Coordinates of C-alpha atoms in Angstrom, one line a residue:
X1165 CA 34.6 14.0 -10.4
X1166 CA 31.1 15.2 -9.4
X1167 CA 29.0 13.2 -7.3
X1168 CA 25.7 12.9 -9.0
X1169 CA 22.4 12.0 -7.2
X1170 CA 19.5 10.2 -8.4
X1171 CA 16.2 10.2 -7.4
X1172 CA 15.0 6.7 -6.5
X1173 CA 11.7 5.9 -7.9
X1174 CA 9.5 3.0 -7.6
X1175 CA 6.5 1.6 -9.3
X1176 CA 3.0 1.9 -7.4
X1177 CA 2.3 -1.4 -6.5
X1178 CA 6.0 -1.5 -4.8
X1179 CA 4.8 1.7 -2.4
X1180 CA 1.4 0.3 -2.1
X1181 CA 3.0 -2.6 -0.8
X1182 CA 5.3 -0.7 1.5
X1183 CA 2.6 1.4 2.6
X1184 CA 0.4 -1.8 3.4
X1185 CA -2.6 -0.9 1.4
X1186 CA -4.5 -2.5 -1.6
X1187 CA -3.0 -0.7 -5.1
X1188 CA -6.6 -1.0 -6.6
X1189 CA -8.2 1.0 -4.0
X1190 CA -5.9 4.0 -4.2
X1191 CA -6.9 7.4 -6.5
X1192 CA -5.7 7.1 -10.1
X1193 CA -3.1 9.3 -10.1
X1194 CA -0.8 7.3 -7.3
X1195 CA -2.1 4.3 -9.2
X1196 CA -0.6 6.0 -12.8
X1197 CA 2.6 7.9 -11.8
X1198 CA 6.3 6.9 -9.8
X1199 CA 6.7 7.0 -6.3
X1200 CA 10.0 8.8 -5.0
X1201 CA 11.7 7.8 -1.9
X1202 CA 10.8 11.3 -0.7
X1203 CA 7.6 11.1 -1.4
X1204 CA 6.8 7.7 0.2
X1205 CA 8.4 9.0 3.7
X1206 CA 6.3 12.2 3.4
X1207 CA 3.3 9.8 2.8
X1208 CA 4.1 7.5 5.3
X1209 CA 5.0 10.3 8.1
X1210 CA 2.7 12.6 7.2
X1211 CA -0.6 10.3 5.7
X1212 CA -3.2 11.8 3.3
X1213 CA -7.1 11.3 4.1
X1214 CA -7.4 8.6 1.6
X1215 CA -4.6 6.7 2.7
X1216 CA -5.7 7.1 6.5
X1217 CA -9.3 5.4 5.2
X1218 CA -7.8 2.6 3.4
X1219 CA -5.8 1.7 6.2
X1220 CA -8.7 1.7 8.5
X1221 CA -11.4 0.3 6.4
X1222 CA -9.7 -1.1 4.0
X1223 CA -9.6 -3.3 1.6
X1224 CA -6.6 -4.7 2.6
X1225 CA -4.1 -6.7 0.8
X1226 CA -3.7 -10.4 1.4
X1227 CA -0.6 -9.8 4.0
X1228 CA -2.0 -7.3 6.1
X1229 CA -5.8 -10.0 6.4
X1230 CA -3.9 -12.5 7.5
X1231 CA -1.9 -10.7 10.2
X1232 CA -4.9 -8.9 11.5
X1233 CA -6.8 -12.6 11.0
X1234 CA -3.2 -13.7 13.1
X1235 CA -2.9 -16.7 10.2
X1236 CA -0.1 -16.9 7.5
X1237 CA -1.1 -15.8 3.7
X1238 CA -1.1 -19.9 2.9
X1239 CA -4.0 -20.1 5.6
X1240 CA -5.6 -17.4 3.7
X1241 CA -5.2 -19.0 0.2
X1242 CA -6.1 -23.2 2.1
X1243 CA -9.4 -20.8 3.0
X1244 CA -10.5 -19.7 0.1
X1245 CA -9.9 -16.7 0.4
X1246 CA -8.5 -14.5 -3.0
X1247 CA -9.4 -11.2 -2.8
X1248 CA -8.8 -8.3 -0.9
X1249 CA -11.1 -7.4 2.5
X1250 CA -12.7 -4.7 4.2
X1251 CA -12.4 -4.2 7.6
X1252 CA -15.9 -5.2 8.1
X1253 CA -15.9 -8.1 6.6
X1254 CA -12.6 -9.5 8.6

């Protein structure tokens, strides 16, 4: 019996989420295609340009605004606030 290894995959918005950065905001072709396990470590050790600027300027998702904004997603949502943030404008 042969041990046969699959490549785990995910969907984009799973490694967007993983890699803390807003799916909408990311190039087209991360947005359109599967992200391997492989692939997220490499991005995630190794970051590209585009993911270094959207994790410094943003915009963020909801989770990472409120932990910068040291409040809890619900005090985001009781504020009004719905969409994703710059840096600037936290």
């Amino acid at each position: 019996m042969t041990s046969h290894q699959t490549t785990q995959t995910m969907k984009p918005a799973t490694a967007a989420k993983k890699l803390g950065v807003y799916l909408e905001a990311t190039p087209a072709e991360f947005q359109e295609g599967v992200v391997s396990r492989t692939e997220l470590n490499a991005l995630q050790a190794d970051p590209p340009q585009w993911l270094q600027d959207l994790r410094r300027t943003g915009p963020h998702p909801r989770p990472v605004v409120a932990a910068k904004l040291g409040i809890s997603i619900a005090g985001l949502a009781r504020g009004g606030v719905t969409e994703a943030l710059t840096t600037d404008q936290i």
